[in-house]
CSV table of C-alpha atoms in Angstrom, one decimal:
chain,number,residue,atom,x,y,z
A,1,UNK,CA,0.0,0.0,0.0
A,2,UNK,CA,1.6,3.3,-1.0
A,3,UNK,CA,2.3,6.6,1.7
A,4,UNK,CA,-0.7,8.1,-0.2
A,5,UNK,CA,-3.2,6.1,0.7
A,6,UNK,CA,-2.3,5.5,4.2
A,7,UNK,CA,-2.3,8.8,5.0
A,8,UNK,CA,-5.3,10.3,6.2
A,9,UNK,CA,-6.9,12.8,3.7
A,10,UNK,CA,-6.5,16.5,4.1
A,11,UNK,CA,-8.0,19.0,2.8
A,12,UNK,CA,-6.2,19.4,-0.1
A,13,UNK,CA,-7.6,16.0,-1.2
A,14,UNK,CA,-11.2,17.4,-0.3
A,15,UNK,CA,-10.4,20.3,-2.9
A,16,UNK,CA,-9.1,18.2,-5.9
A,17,UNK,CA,-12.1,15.9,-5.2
A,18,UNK,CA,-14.7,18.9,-5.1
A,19,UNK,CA,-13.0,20.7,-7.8
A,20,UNK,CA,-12.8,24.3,-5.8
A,21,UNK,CA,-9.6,26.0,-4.5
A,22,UNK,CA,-8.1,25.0,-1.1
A,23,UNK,CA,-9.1,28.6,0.2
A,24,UNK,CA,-12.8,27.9,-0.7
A,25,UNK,CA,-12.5,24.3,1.3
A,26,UNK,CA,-11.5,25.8,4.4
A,27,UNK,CA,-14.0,28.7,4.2
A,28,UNK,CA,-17.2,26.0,3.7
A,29,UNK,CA,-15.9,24.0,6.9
A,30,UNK,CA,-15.1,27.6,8.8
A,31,UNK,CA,-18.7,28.6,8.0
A,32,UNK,CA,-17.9,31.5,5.9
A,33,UNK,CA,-19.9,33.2,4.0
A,34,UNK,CA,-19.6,34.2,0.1
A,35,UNK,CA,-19.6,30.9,-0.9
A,36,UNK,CA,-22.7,29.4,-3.1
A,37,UNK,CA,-24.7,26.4,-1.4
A,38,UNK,CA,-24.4,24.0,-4.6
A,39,UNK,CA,-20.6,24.6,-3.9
A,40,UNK,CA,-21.0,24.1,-0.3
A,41,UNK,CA,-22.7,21.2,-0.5
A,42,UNK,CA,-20.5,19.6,-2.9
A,43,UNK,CA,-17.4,20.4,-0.6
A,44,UNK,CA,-19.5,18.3,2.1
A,45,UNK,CA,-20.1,15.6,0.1
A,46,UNK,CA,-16.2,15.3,-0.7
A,47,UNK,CA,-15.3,15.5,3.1
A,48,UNK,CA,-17.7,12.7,3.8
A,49,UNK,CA,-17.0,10.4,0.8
A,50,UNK,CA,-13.3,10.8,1.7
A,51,UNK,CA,-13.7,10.5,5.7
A,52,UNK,CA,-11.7,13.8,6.2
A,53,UNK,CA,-11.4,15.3,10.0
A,54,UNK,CA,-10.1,18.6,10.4
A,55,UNK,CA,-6.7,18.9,12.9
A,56,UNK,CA,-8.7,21.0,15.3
A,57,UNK,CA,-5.9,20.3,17.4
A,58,UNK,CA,-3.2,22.3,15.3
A,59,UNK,CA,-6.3,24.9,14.3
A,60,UNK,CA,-6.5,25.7,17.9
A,61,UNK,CA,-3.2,26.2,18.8
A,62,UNK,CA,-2.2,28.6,15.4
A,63,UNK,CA,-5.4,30.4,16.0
A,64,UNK,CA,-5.6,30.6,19.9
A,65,UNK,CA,-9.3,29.4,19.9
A,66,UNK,CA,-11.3,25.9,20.5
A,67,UNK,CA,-14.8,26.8,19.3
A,68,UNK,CA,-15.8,25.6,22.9
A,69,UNK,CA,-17.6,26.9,25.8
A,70,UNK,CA,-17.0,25.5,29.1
A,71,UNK,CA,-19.7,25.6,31.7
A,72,UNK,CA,-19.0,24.9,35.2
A,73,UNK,CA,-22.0,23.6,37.0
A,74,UNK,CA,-23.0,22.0,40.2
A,75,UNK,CA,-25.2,19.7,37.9
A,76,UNK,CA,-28.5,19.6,39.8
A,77,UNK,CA,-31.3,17.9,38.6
A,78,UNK,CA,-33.6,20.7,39.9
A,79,UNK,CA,-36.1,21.6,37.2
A,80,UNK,CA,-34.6,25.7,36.5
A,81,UNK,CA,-31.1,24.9,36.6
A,82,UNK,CA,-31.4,21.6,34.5
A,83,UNK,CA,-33.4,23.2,31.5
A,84,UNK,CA,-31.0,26.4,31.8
A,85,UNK,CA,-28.0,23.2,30.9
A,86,UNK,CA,-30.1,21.8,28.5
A,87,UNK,CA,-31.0,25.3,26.6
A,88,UNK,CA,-27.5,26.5,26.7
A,89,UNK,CA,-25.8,23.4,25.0
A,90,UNK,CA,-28.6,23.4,22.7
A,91,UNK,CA,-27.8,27.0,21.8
A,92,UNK,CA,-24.1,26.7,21.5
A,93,UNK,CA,-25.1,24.2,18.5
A,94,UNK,CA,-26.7,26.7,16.7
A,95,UNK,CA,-23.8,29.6,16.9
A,96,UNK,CA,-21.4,26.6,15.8
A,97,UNK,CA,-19.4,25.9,19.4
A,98,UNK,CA,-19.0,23.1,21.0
A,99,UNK,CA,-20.0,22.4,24.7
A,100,UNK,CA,-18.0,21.1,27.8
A,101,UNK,CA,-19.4,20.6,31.1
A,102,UNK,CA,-17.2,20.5,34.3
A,103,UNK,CA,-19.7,19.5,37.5
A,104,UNK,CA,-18.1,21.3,40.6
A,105,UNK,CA,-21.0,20.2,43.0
A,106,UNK,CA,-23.0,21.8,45.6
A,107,UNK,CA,-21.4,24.0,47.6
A,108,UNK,CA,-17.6,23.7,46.4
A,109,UNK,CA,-15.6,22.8,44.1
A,110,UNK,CA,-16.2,26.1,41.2
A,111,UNK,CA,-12.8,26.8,41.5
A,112,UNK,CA,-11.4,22.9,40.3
A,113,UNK,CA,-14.3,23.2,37.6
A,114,UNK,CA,-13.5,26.2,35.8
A,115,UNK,CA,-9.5,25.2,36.0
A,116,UNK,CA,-10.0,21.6,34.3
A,117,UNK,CA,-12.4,23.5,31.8
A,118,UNK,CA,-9.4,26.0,30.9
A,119,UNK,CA,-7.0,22.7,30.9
A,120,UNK,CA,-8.9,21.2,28.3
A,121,UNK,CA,-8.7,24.6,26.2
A,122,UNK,CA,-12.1,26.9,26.0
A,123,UNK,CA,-13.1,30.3,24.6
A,124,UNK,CA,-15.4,31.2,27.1
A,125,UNK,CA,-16.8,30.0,30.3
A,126,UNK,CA,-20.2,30.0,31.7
A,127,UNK,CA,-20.9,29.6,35.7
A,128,UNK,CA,-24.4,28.9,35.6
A,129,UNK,CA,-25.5,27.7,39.1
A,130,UNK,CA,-23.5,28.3,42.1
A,131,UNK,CA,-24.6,28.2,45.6
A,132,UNK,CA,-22.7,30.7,48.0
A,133,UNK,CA,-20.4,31.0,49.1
A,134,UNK,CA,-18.5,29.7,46.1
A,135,UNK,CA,-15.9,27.7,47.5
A,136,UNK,CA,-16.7,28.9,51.2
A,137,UNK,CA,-15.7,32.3,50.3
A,138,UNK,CA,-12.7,31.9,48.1
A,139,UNK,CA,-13.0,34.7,45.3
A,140,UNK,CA,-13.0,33.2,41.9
A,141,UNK,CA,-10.7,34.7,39.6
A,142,UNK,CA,-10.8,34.1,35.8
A,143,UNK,CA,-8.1,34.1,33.2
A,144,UNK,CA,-8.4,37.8,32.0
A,145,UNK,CA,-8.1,36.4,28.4
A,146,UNK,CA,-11.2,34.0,29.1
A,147,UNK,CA,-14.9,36.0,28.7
A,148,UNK,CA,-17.0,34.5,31.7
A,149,UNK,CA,-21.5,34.9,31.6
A,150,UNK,CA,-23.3,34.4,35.1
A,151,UNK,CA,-26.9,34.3,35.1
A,152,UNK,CA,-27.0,36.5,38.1
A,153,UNK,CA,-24.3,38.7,40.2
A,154,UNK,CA,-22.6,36.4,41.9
A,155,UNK,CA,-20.2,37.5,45.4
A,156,UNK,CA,-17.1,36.1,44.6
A,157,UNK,CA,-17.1,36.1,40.9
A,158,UNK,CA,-14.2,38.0,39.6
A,159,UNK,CA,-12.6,38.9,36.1
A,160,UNK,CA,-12.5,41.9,33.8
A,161,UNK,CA,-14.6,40.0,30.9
A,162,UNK,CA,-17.6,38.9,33.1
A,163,UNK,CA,-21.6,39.2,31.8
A,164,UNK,CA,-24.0,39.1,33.9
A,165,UNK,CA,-27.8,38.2,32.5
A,166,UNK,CA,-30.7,36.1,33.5
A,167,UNK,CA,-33.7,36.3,33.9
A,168,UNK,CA,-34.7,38.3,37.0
A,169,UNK,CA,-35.8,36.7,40.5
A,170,UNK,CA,-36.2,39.8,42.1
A,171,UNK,CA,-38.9,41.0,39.6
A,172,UNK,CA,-40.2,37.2,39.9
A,173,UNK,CA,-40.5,37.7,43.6
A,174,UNK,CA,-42.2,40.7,42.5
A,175,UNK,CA,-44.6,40.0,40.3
A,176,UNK,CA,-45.8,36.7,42.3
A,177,UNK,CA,-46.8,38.7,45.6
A,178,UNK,CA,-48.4,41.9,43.3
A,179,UNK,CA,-50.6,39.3,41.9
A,180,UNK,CA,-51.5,37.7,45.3
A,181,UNK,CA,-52.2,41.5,46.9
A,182,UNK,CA,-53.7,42.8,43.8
A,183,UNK,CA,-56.5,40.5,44.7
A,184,UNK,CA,-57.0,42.0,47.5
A,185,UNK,CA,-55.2,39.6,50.2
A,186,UNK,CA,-53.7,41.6,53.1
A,187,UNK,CA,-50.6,40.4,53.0
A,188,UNK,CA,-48.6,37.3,51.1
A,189,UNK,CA,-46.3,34.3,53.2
A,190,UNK,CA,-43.4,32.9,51.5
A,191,UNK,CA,-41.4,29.5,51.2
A,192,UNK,CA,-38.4,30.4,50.2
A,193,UNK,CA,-35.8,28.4,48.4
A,194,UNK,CA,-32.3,27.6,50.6
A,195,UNK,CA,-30.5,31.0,51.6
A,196,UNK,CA,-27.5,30.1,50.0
A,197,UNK,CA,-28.8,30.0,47.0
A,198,UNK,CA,-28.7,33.5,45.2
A,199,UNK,CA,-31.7,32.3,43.3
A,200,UNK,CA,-33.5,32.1,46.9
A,201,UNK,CA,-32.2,34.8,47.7
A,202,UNK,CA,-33.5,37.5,44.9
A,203,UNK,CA,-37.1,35.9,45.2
A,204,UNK,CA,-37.5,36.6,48.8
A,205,UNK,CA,-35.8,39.9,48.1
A,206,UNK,CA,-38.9,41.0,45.3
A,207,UNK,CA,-41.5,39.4,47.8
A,208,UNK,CA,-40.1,41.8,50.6
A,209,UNK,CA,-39.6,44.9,48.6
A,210,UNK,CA,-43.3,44.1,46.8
A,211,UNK,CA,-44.7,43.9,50.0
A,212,UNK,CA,-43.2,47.2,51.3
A,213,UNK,CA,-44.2,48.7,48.6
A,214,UNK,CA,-47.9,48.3,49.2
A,215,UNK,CA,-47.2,48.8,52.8
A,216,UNK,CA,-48.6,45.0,53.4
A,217,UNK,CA,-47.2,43.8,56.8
A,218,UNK,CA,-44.3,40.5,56.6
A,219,UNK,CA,-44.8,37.7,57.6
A,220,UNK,CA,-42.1,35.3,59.1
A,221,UNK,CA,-40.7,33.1,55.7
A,222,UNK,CA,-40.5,29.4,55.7
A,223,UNK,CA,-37.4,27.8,54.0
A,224,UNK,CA,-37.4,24.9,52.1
A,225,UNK,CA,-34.6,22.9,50.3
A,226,UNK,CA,-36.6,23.2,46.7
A,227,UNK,CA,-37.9,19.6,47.0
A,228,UNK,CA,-42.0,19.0,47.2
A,229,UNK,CA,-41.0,17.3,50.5
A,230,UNK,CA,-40.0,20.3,52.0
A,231,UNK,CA,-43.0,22.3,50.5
A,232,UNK,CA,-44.9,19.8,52.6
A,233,UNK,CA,-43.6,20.6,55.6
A,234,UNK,CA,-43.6,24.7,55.4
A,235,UNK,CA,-47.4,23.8,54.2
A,236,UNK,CA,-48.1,21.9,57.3
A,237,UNK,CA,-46.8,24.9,59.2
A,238,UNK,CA,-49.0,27.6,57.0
A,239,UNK,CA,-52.0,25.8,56.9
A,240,UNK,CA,-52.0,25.3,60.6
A,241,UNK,CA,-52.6,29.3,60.5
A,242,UNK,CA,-55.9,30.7,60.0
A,243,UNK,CA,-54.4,34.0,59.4
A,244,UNK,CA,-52.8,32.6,56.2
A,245,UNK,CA,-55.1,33.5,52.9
A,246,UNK,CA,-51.8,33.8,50.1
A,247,UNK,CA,-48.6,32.2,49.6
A,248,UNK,CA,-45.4,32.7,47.4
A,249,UNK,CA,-43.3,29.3,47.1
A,250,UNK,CA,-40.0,30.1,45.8
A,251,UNK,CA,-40.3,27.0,43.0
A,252,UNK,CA,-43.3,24.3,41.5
A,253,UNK,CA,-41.6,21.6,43.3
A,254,UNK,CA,-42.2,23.1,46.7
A,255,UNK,CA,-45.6,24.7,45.4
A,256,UNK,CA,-46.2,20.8,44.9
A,257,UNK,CA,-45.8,19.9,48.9
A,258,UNK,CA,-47.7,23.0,50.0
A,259,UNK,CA,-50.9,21.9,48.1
A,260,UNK,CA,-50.8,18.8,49.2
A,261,UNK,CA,-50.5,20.1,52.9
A,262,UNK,CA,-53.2,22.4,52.4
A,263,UNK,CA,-55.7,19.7,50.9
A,264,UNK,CA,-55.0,17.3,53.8
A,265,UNK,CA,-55.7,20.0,56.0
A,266,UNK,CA,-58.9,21.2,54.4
A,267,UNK,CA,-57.9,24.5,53.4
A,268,UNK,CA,-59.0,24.6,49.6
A,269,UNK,CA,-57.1,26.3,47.2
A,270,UNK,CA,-58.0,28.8,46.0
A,271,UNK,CA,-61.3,29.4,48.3
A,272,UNK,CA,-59.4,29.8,51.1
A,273,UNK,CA,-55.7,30.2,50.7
A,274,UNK,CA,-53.7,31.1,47.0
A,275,UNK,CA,-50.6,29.8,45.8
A,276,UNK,CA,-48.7,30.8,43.0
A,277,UNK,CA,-45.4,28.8,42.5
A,278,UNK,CA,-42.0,29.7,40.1
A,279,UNK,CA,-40.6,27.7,37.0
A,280,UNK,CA,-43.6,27.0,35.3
A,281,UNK,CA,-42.6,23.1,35.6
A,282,UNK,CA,-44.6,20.7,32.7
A,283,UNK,CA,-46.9,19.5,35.5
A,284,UNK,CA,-47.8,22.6,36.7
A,285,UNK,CA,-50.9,23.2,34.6
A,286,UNK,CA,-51.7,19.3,35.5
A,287,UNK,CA,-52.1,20.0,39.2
A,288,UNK,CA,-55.5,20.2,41.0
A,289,UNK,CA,-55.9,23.1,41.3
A,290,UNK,CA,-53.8,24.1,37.9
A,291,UNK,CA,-50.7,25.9,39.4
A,292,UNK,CA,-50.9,29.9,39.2
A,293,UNK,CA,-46.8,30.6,38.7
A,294,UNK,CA,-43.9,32.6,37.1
A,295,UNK,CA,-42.3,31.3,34.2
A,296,UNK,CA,-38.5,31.4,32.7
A,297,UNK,CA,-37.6,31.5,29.2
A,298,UNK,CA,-34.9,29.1,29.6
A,299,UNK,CA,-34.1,29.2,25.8
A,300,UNK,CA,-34.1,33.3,25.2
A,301,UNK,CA,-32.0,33.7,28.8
A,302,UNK,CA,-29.5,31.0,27.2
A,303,UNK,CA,-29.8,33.0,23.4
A,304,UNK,CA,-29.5,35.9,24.8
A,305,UNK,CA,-26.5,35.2,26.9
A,306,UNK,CA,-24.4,33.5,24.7
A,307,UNK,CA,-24.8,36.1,22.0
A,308,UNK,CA,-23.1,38.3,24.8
A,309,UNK,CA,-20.8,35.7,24.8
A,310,UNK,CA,-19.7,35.0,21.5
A,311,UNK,CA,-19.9,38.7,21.4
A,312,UNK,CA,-16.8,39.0,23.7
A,313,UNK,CA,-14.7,35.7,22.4
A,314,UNK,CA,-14.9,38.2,19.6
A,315,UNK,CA,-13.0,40.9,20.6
A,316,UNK,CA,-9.7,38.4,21.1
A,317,UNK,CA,-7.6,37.9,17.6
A,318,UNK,CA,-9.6,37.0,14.7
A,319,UNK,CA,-9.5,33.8,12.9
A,320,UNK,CA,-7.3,34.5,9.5
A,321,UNK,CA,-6.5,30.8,8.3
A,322,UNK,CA,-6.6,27.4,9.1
A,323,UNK,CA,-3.2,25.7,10.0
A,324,UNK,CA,-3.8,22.9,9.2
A,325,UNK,CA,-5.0,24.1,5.7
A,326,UNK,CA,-3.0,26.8,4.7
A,327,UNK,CA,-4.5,29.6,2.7
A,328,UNK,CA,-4.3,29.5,-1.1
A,329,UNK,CA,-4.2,32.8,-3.5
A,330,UNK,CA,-8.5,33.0,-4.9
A,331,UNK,CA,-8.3,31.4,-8.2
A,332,UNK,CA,-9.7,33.6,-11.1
A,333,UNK,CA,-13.5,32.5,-11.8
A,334,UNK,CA,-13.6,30.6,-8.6
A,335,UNK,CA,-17.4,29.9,-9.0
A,336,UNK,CA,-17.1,29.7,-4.6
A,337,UNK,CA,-15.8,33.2,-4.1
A,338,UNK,CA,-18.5,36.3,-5.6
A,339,UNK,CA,-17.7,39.5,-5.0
A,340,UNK,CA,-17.4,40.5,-1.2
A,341,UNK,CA,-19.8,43.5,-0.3
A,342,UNK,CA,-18.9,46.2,1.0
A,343,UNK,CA,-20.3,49.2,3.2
A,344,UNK,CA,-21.7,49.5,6.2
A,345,UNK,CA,-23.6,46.2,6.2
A,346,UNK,CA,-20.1,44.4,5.4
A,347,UNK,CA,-19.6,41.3,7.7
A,348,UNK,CA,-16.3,42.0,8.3
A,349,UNK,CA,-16.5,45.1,9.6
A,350,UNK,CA,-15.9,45.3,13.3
A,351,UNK,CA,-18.6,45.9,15.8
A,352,UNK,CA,-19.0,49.1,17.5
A,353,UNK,CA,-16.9,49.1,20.5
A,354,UNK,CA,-18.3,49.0,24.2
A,355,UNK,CA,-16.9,50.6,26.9
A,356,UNK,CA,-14.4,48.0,29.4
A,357,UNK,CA,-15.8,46.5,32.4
A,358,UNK,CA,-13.5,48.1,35.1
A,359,UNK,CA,-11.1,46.0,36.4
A,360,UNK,CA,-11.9,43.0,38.1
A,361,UNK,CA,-16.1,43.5,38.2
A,362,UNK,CA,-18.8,42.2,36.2
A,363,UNK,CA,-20.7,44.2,33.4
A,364,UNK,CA,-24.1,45.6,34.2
A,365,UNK,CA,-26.5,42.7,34.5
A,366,UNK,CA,-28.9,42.8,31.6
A,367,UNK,CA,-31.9,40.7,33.1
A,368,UNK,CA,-34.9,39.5,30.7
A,369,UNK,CA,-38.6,40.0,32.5
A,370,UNK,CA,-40.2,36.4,34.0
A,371,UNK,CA,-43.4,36.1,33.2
A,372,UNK,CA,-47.0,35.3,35.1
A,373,UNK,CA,-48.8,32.2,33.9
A,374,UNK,CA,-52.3,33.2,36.1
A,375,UNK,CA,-54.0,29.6,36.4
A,376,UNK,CA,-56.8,28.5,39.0
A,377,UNK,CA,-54.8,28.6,41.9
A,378,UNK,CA,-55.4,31.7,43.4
A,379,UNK,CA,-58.2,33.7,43.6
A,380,UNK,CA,-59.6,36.7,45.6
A,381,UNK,CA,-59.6,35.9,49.4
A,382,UNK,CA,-63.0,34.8,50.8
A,383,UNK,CA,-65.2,37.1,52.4
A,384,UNK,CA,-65.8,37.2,55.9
């Protein structure tokens, strides 16, 4: 068997085959545009028939990128923070990166996470769903080369190139006990999620400030671990109160517990005491009675953050070639290569510059409104 055909093909191989320049074969696997889709397509097909693989390995180094974001999560199986995975691996797809996940688990561990994702070579990092204090109080600090997105300001958190976005839990908190006292109940209780949880923590924040607001008095919270067993037991405690006619429960699951306390004490929902849950879970409009809550937009909080991303991997050095298929002179009449535009609308023209995050703190969050799904679970409070 001859050198030739042991070696694996390249892309030079995929060009001869396709009948296009080398040039025009690495901008169809870079996903560049001003190339035609019948010529596209026929570089494809050549890459498949002939079994090439890019050295991604080589194009990283030459180029200083992976065309991989790293998230570092504590990998819960609670409802939010699973979806939020789920819709941000889903969304890296579609802007053409690749997606690592590094589990740091509850409570510690961040720190070893984002350093084995930055060992394994990433763009970007995400830090989706810490619990304070991350690594009992050790300040994270991120390679100042290495864009980092939070979903919510988190203490500890530190880098020049950090976005913060998400979806709001203070104006969840908000919204859920405005509802509840729009209604006309005196005042609204609250099972909150675990302290340490910033999540938990910005709900019970909008319930407080809602509340103080309407100058509605506040009432002692109950704090649950975000399991329906834990809703339970708050809902045993709130239903053994007459004065109780509305409550806030920081997610479904725990919404899930306090129903089922309230039925089994005989306090109908919503004739005599209102609920209104967070996360809009699938079962949620399946309960009895269907489950008044706040829903997240797990796929636009995901879109829209990565687009800040990828907006900031940006700003590094721009791709030029491909080492591991050098860049060939066009060739006249190329049928691949039309005319690039030009003007304002030219895709190579750089975006408008923002001004630097100061040294060492995170951008201005940029938080996308939660929404009320109103259901049959809560209702004006009876009359006397």
């Amino acid at each position: 068997m001859s050198d030739a055909r042991r070696r694996p093909p390249s892309s030079t191989d995929v060009a001869a085959l396709a009948g296009v320049s080398q040039k025009t074969v690495s901008r169809v696997l870079n996903g560049e545009p001003y190339v035609t889709e019948e010529v596209r397509e026929r570089v494809l097909a050549a890459a498949r028939e002939l079994g090439y693989r890019r050295n991604t390995a080589a194009r990283a180094l030459h180029l200083g990128r992976f065309h991989r974001i790293g998230v570092a999560s504590i990998g819960s199986s609670l409802y939010g923070p699973s979806s939020l995975l789920v819709a941000l691996e889903r969304q890296a797809r579609q802007i053409g990166y690749a997606f690592a996940v590094a589990f740091a688990g509850e409570g510690a561990g961040v720190t070893n996470a984002v350093e084995s994702l930055l060992a394994q070579g990433v763009d970007a990092l995400v830090v989706s769903d810490p619990i304070d204090p991350i690594d009992g109080g050790q300040e994270l600090r991120i390679d100042p080369d290495v864009p980092v997105l939070s979903f919510r300001p988190i203490p500890g958190l530190a880098g020049p190139r950090v976005v913060v976005t998400g979806a709001s839990g203070v104006e969840a908190g908000k919204q859920a006990t405005e509802h509840l006292l729009g209604l006309g109940h005196e005042t609204v209780w609250h099972v909150a999620g675990p302290h340490r949880w910033p999540a938990a923590r910005d709900r019970a924040r909008g319930w407080r400030e809602a509340l103080a607001a309407a100058g509605a008095p506040e009432p002692p919270a109950q704090e649950g671990d975000w399991s329906p067993a834990s809703g339970y037991a708050a809902g045993q405690v709130l239903a053994a109160d007459p004065r109780v006619t509305a409550v806030f429960v920081a997610n479904d699951d725990m919404a899930i517990g306090v129903l089922r306390a309230l039925a089994e004490a005989g306090r109908a929902v919503p004739d005599e005491v209102s609920v209104v849950g967070m996360d809009d879970i699938p079962a949620a409009a399946y309960l009895s009675p269907p489950l008044t809550t706040i829903r997240q937009d797990f796929e636009a909080i995901a879109r829209h953050g990565l687009a800040l991303l990828a907006a900031e991997i940006e700003r590094s050095p721009s791709e030029h070639s491909d080492p591991a298929e050098p860049a060939e002179p066009a060739t006249p009449g190329d049928p691949a290569e039309p005319a690039e535009p030009a003007g304002p609308g030219d895709p190579g023209e750089p975006a408008e510059p923002r001004e630097p995050a100061e040294a060492g703190k995170p951008r201005e969050p940029a938080d996308l409104p939660p929404h009320l799904v109103v259901r049959r679970s809560t209702a004006p409070p009876a009359k006397p």
